[in-house]
Coordinates of C-alpha atoms in Angstrom, one line a residue:
X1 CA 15.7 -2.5 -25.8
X2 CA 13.5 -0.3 -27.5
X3 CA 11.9 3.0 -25.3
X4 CA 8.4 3.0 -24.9
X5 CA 6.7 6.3 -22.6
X6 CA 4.4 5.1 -20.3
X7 CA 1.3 7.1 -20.2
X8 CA -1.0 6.7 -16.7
X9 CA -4.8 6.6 -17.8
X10 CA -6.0 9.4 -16.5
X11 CA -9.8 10.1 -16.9
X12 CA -12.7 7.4 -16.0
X13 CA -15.6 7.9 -18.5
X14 CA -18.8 9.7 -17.7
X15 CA -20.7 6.3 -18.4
X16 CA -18.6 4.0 -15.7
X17 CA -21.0 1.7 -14.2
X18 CA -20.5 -1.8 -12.1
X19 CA -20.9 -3.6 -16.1
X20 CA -17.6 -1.7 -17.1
X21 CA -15.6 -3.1 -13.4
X22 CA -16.4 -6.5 -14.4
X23 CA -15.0 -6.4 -17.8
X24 CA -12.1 -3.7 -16.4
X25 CA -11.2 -6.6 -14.8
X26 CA -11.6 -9.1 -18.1
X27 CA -9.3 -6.7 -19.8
X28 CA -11.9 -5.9 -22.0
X29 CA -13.0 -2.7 -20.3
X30 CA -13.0 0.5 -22.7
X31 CA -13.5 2.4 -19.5
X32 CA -10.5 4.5 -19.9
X33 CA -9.0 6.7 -22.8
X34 CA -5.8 7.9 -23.2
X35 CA -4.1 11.4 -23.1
X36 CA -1.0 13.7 -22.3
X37 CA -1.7 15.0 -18.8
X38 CA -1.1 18.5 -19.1
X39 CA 1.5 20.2 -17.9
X40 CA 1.8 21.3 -14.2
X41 CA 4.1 23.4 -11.9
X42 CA 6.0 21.4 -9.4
X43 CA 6.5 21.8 -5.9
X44 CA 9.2 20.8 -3.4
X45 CA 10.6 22.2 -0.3
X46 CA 14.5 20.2 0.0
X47 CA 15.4 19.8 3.9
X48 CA 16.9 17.5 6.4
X49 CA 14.3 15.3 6.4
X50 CA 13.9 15.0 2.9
X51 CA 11.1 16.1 0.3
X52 CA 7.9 16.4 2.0
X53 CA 5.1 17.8 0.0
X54 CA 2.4 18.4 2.8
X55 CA -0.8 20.4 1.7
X56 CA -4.0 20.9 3.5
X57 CA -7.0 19.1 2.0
X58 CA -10.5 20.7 2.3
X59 CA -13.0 17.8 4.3
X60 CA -14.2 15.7 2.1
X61 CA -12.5 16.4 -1.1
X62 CA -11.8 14.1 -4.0
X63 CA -8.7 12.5 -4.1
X64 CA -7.3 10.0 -6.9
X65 CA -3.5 9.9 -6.6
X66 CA -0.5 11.6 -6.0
X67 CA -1.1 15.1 -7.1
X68 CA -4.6 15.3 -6.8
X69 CA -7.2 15.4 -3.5
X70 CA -4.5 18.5 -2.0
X71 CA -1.4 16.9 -2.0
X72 CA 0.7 18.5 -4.5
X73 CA 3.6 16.3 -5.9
X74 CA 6.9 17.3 -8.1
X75 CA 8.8 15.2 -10.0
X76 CA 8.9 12.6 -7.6
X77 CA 5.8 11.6 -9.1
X78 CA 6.8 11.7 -13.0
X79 CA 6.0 9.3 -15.5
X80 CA 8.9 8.0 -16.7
X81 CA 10.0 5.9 -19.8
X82 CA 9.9 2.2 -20.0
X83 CA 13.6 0.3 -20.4
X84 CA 16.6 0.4 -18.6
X85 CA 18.6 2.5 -20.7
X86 CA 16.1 5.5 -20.4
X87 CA 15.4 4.2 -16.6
X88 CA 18.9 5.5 -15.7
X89 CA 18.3 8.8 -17.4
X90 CA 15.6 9.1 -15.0
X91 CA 18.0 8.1 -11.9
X92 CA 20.5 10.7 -13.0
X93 CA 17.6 13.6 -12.9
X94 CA 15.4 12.5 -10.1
X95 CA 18.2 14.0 -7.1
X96 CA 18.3 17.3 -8.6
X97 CA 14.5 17.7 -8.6
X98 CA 14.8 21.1 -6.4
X99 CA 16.8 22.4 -9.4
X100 CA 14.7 23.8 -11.5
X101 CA 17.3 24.8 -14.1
X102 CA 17.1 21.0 -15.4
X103 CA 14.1 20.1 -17.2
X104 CA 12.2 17.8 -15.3
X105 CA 10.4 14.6 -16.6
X106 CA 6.3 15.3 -16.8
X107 CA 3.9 14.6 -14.0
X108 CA 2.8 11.4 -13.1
X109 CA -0.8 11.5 -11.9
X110 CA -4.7 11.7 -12.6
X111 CA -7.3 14.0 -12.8
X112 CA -9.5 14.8 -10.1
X113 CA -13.1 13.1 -9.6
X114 CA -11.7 9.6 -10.5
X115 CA -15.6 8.2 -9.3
X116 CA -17.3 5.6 -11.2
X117 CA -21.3 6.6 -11.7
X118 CA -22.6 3.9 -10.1
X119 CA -21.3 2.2 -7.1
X120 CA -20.4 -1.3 -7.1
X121 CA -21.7 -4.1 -5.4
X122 CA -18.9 -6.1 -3.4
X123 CA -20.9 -9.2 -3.6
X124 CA -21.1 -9.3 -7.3
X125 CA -17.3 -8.7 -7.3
X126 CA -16.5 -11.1 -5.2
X127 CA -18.8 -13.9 -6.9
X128 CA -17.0 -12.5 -10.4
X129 CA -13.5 -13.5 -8.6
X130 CA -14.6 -16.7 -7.3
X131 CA -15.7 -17.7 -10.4
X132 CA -12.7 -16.6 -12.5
X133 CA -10.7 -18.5 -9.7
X134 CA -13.1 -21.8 -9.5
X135 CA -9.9 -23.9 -11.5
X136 CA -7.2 -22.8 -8.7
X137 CA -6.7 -24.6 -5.0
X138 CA -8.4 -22.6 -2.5
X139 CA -7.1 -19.5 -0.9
X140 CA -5.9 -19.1 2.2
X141 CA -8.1 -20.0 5.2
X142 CA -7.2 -18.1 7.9
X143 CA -9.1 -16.6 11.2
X144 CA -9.4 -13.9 13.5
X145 CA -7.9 -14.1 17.3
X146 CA -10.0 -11.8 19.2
X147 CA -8.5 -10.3 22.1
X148 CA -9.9 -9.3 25.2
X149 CA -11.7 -5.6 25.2
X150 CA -11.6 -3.1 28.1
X151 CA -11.6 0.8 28.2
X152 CA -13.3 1.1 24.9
X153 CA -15.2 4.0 22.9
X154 CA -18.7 2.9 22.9
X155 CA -19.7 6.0 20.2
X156 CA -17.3 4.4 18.0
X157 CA -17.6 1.0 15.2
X158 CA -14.2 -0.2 15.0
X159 CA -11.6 -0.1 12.6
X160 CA -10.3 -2.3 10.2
X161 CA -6.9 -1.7 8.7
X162 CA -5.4 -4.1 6.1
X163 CA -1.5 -4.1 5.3
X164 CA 0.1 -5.9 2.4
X165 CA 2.5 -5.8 0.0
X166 CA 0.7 -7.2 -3.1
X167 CA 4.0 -8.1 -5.1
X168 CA 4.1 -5.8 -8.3
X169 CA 3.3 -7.8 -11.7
X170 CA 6.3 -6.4 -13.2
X171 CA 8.9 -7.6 -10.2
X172 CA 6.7 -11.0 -9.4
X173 CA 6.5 -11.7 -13.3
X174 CA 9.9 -10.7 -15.0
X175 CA 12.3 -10.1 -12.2
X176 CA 11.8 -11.5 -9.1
X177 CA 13.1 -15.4 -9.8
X178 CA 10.5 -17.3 -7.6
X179 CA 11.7 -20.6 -9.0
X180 CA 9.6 -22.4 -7.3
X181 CA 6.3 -20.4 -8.3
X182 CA 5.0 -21.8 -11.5
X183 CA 4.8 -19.2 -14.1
X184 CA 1.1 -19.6 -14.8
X185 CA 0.8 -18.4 -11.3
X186 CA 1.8 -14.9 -11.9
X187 CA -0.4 -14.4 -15.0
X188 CA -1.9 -10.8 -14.4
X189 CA -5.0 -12.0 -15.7
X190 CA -5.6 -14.1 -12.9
X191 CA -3.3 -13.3 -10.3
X192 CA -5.5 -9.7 -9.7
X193 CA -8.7 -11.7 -9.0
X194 CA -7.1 -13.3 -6.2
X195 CA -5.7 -9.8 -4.6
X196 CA -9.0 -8.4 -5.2
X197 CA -10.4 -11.4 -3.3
X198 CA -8.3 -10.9 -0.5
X199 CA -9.5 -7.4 -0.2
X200 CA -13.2 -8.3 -0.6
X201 CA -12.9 -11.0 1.8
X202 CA -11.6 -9.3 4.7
X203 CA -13.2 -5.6 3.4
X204 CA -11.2 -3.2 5.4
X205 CA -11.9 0.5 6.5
X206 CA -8.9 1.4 5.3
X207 CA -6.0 -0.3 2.7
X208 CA -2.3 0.5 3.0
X209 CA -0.8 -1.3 -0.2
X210 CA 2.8 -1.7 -1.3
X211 CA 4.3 -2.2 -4.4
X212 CA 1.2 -1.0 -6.9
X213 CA 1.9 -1.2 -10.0
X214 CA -1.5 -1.7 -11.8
X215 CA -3.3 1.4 -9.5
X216 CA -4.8 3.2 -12.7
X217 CA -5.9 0.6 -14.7
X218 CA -7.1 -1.9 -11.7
X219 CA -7.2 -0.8 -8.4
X220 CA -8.3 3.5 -8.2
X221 CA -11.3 2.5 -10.5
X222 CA -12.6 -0.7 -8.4
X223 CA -12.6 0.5 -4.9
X224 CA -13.3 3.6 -6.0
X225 CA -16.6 1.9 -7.1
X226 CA -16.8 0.5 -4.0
X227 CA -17.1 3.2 -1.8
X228 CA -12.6 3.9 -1.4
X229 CA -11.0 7.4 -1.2
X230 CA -7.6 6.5 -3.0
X231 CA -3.9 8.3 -3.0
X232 CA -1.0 6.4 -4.9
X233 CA 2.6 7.7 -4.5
X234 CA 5.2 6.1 -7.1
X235 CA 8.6 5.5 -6.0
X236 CA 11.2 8.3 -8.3
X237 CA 12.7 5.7 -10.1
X238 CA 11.0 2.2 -10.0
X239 CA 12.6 -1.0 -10.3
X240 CA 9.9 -2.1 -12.4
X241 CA 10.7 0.0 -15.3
X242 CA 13.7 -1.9 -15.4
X243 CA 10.9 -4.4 -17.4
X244 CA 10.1 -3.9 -20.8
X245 CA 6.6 -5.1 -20.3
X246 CA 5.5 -2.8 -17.6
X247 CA 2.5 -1.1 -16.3
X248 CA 4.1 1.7 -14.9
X249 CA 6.0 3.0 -11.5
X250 CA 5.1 0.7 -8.6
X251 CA 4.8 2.4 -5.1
X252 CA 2.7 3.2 -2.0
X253 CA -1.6 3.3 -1.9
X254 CA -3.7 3.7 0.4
X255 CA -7.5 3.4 0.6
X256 CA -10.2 4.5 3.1
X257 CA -14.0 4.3 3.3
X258 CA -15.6 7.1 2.0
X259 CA -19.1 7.0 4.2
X260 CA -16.4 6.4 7.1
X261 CA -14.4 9.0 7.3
X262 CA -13.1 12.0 5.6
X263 CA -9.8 13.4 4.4
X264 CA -8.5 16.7 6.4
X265 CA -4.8 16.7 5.4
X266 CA -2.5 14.3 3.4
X267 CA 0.9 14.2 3.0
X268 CA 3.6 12.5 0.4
X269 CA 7.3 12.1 1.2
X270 CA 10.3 11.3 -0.6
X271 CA 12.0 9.6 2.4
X272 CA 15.7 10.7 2.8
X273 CA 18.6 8.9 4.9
X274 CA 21.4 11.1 6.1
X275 CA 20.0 14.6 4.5
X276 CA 19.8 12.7 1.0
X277 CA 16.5 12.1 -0.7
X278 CA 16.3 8.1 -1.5
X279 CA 13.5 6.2 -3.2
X280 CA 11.4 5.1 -0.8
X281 CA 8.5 6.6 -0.1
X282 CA 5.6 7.2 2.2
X283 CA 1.9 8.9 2.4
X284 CA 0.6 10.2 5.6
X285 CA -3.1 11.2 5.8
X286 CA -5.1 12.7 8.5
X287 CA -8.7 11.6 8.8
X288 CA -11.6 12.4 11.0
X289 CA -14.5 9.4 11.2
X290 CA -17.5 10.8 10.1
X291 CA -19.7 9.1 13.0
X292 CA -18.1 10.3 16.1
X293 CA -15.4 13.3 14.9
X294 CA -12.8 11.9 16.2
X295 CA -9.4 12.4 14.4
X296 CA -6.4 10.3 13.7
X297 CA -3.4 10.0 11.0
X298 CA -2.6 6.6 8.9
X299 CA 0.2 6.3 7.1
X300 CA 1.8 3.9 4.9
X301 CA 5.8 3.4 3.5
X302 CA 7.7 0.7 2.3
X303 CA 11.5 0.3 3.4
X304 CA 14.8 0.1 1.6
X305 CA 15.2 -3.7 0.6
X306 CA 18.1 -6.2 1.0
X307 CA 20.5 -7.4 3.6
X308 CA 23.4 -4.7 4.0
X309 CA 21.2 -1.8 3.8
X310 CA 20.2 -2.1 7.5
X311 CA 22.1 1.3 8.2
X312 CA 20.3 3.1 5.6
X313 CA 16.7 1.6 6.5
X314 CA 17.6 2.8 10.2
X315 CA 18.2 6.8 8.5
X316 CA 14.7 6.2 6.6
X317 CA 12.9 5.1 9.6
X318 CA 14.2 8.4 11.7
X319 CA 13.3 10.3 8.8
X320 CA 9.9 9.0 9.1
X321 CA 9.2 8.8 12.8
X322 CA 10.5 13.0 12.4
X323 CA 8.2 13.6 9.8
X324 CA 5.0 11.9 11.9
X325 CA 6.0 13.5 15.2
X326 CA 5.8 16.8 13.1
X327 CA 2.8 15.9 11.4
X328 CA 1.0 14.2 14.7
X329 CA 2.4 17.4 16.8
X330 CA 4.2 15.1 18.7
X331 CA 1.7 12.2 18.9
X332 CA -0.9 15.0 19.8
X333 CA -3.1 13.0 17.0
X334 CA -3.6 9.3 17.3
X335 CA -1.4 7.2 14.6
X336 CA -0.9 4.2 12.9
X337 CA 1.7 3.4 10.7
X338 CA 1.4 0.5 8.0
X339 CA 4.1 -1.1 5.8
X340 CA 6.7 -3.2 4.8
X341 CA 9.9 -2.7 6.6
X342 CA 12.3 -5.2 4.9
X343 CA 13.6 -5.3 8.9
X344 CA 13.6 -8.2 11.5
X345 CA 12.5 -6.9 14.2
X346 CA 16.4 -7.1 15.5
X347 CA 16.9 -4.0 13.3
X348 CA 17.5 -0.6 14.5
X349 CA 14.7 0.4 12.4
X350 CA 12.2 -1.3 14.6
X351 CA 13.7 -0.7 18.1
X352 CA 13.4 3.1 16.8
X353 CA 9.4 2.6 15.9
X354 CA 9.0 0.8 19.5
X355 CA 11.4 3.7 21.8
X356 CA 9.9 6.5 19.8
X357 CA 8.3 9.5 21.7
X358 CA 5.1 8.8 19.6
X359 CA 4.5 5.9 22.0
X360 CA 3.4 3.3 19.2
X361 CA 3.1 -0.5 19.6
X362 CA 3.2 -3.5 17.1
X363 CA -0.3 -4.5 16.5
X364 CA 0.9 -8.7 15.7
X365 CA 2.9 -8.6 18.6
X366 CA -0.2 -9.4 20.2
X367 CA -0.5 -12.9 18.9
X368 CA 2.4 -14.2 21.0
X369 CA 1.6 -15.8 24.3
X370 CA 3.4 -13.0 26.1
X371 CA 2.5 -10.3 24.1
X372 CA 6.3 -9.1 22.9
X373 CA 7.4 -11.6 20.2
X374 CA 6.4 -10.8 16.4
X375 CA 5.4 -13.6 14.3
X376 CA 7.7 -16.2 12.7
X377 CA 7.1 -14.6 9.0
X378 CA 5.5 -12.4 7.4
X379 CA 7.1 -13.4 4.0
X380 CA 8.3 -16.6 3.0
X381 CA 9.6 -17.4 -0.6
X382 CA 12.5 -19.4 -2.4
X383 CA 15.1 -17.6 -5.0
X384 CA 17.8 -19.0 -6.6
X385 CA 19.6 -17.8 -3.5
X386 CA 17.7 -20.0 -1.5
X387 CA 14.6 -19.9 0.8
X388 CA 13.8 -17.1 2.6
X389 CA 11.5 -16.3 5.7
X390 CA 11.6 -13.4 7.7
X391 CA 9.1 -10.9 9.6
X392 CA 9.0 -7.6 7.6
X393 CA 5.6 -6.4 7.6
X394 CA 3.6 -4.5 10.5
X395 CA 1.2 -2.5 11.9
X396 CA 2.3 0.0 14.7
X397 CA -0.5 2.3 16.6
X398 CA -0.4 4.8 19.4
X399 CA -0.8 2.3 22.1
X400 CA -2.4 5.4 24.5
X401 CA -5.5 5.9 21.9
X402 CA -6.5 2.3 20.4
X403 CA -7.0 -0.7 21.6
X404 CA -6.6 -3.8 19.3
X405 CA -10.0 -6.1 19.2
X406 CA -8.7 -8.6 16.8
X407 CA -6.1 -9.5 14.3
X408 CA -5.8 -12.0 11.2
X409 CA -4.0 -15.0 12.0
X410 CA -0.8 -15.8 10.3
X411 CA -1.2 -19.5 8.1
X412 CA 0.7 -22.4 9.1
X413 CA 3.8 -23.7 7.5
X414 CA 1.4 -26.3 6.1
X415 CA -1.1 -24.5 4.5
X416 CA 1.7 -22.0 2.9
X417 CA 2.7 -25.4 1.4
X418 CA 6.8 -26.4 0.6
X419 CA 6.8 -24.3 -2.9
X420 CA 6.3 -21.1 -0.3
X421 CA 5.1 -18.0 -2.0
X422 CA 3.6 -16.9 -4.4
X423 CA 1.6 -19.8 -5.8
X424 CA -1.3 -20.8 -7.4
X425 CA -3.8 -20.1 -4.0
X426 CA -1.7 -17.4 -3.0
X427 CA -0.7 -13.9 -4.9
X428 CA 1.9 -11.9 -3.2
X429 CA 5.4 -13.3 -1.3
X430 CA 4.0 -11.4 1.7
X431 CA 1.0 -11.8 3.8
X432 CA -1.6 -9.7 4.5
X433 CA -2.2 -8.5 8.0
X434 CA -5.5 -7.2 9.1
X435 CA -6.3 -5.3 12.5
X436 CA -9.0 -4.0 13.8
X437 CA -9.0 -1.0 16.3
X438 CA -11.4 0.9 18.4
X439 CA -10.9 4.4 20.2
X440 CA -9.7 3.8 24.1
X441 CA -12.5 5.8 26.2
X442 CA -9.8 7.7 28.0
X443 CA -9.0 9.5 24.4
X444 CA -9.6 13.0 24.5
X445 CA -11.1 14.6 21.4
X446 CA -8.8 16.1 19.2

């Protein structure tokens, strides 16, 4: 297989406006150019709990991905070359990052003041999706189960969180066997017009994403345009330059409103299980909403997949919950935590998230009658291995500061329909979840 270096765009043009979005998302969009990032110093501190590279962000400063908006990234973050051969170069060099006798693979990441000129209007967007879409069954239909409110912060809007992981093109496409999914399905050219959809639809405050693959190209420049703060953290060594036709590292985004709230630290971690650095990874921010000061961290990871591996997701998740008490000061700062697990909630990876010290709850929990059973699925597709439906996904929060208002319902069996996910109305093998919080009035300010 021949090598080809991936090259992250890395510089919107001065003259970005809503015109260039809609044909960004045509694939006709000369809204980027091309260059070798130049070189930077990396940083990483090796410990117990793994590499964490935690750096102070002034209020309110630009952020476009890992590397940028103050959190510095090493090599963690590198661009690396497309193909498996060169791939496992990569793997042999990515545990001996602290080292720096060994030439390190150059820096994955953008520049800073990633902004579009012109904001874009969501309604347009949406309208551009629907009509790209018009040929395809209709998405999803699904409703919000508002729960009872009591003890809330009346200075305070609520807010929505949205968790998903969006399936990256390179896995869903090339290596990831839905047999029953058609192939026309996965097409990129469609397939991103119904994850933007889902997005626009349900327009969150804030957007923890999983397995990103197209964030340069695709999603920093459109909800940058409307109105989102963005941090992307590749995994070391993707699976999805395994794939000669790639886009990229996939890993963890997330998104927040800028007229919401504003950015006063942010950290990325390499997760490690049992003192070694894996490659899952997680970004932790700490945000304080611009209308009523109040402060809070979010963070989003995404979990070791595969059955056998429980053992080592347990020693990620402790890495994790060690590296939010430190970050929280012991839950001193209100938390929520999105991502995909790849644990049943039988795992010892969930029963650490519900018995840890930061006192945190599972938000869909709340849809059961008694309040303590998750949903039936949060993903449900068919391999050659066979059909597969399990709970993976959540949203935990710090049950003594928020209050849950309302979640997104789960879809039936029937509307998932028997070729399970993807499919034609339906981009991603997991489902998003949306939640929406407000403050409990018994919060003290922070």
């Amino acid at each position: 297989m021949r090598a080809v270096m991936f090259q992250a765009p890395v510089r919107l043009c001065a003259t970005f406006r809503q015109r260039d979005l809609l044909q960004l998302m045509s694939g006709s969009s000369p809204a980027f150019r091309r260059r070798t990032p130049p070189h930077r110093k990396t940083h990483s501190a090796a410990g117990a709990c793994g590499i964490n590279t935690h750096v102070g962000a002034a209020p309110g400063a630009a952020g476009g991905a890992a590397g940028t908006g103050g959190v510095t990234v090493g090599a963690a973050a590198a661009a690396c070359s497309m193909g498996t051969s060169t791939n496992r170069l990569y793997s042999a060099l990515a545990p001996t990052i602290t080292d720096n006798r060994i030439p390190q693979p150059q820096e994955y990441g953008v520049e800073r003041d990633l902004e579009p000129v012109d904001p874009t209007d969501p309604d347009d967007l949406l309208k551009e999706c629907q009509k790209v879409l018009e040929n395809r069954p209709p998405r999803l239909q699904r409703d919000f189960l508002y729960l009872k409110k009591s003890n809330l912060a009346s200075d305070s809007r609520p807010i929505k969180v949205l968790q998903w992981n969006i399936l990256a093109q390179a896995l869903g496409e090339w290596k990831d066997n839905f047999i029953k999914c058609p192939r026309e399905a996965l097409n990129w050219s469609e397939r991103k017009y119904l994850i933007l959809e889902e997005i626009l639809t349900y327009h969150p405050d804030i957007l923890c994403l999983q397995e990103v693959d197209h964030y340069f190209d695709t999603f920093q420049p459109i909800l940058s345009g409307l109105g989102y703060h963005s941090t992307f953290f590749p995994k070391p060594s993707s699976p999805c330059l395994d794939v000669e036709h790639n886009n990229g590292p996939d890993g963890c985004a997330l998104f927040f409103l800028r007229e919401r709230f504003e950015l006063i630290d942010s950290a990325t971690i390499r997760l490690a299980a049992r003192m070694l650095q894996t490659n899952q990874v997680a970004i932790v921010q700490t945000l304080r909403c611009i209308e009523t000061s109040r402060v809070f961290c979010v963070a989003v990871t995404h979990l070791k997949a595969c059955s056998g591996w429980e053992r080592f997701r347990s020693s990620q998740g402790c890495d994790l919950l060690q590296n939010l008490e430190s970050i929280t000061d012991g839950a001193g700062i209100p938390l929520i935590v999105c991502g995909d697990f790849n644990a049943e909630p039988t795992e010892d990876v969930y029963k650490q998230f519900t018995k840890s010290s930061l006192n945190l709850n599972s938000a869909y929990k709340l849809l059961s009658n008694d309040g303590q059973s998750e949903p039936p699925f949060t993903t449900w597709k068919i391999r050659p291995s066979g059909e597969s439906c399990h709970t993976l996904d959540y949203i935990w929060y710090s049950q003594h500061a928020f209050c849950v208002n309302r979640l997104l319902n789960l879809p039936t069996e029937e509307q998932i329909g028997p070729n399970r996910l993807p499919s034609f109305h339906y981009p991603s093998d997991h489902l998003s979840l949306v939640c929406e919080f407000s403050f409990l009035d018994q919060l003290d300010e922070c």
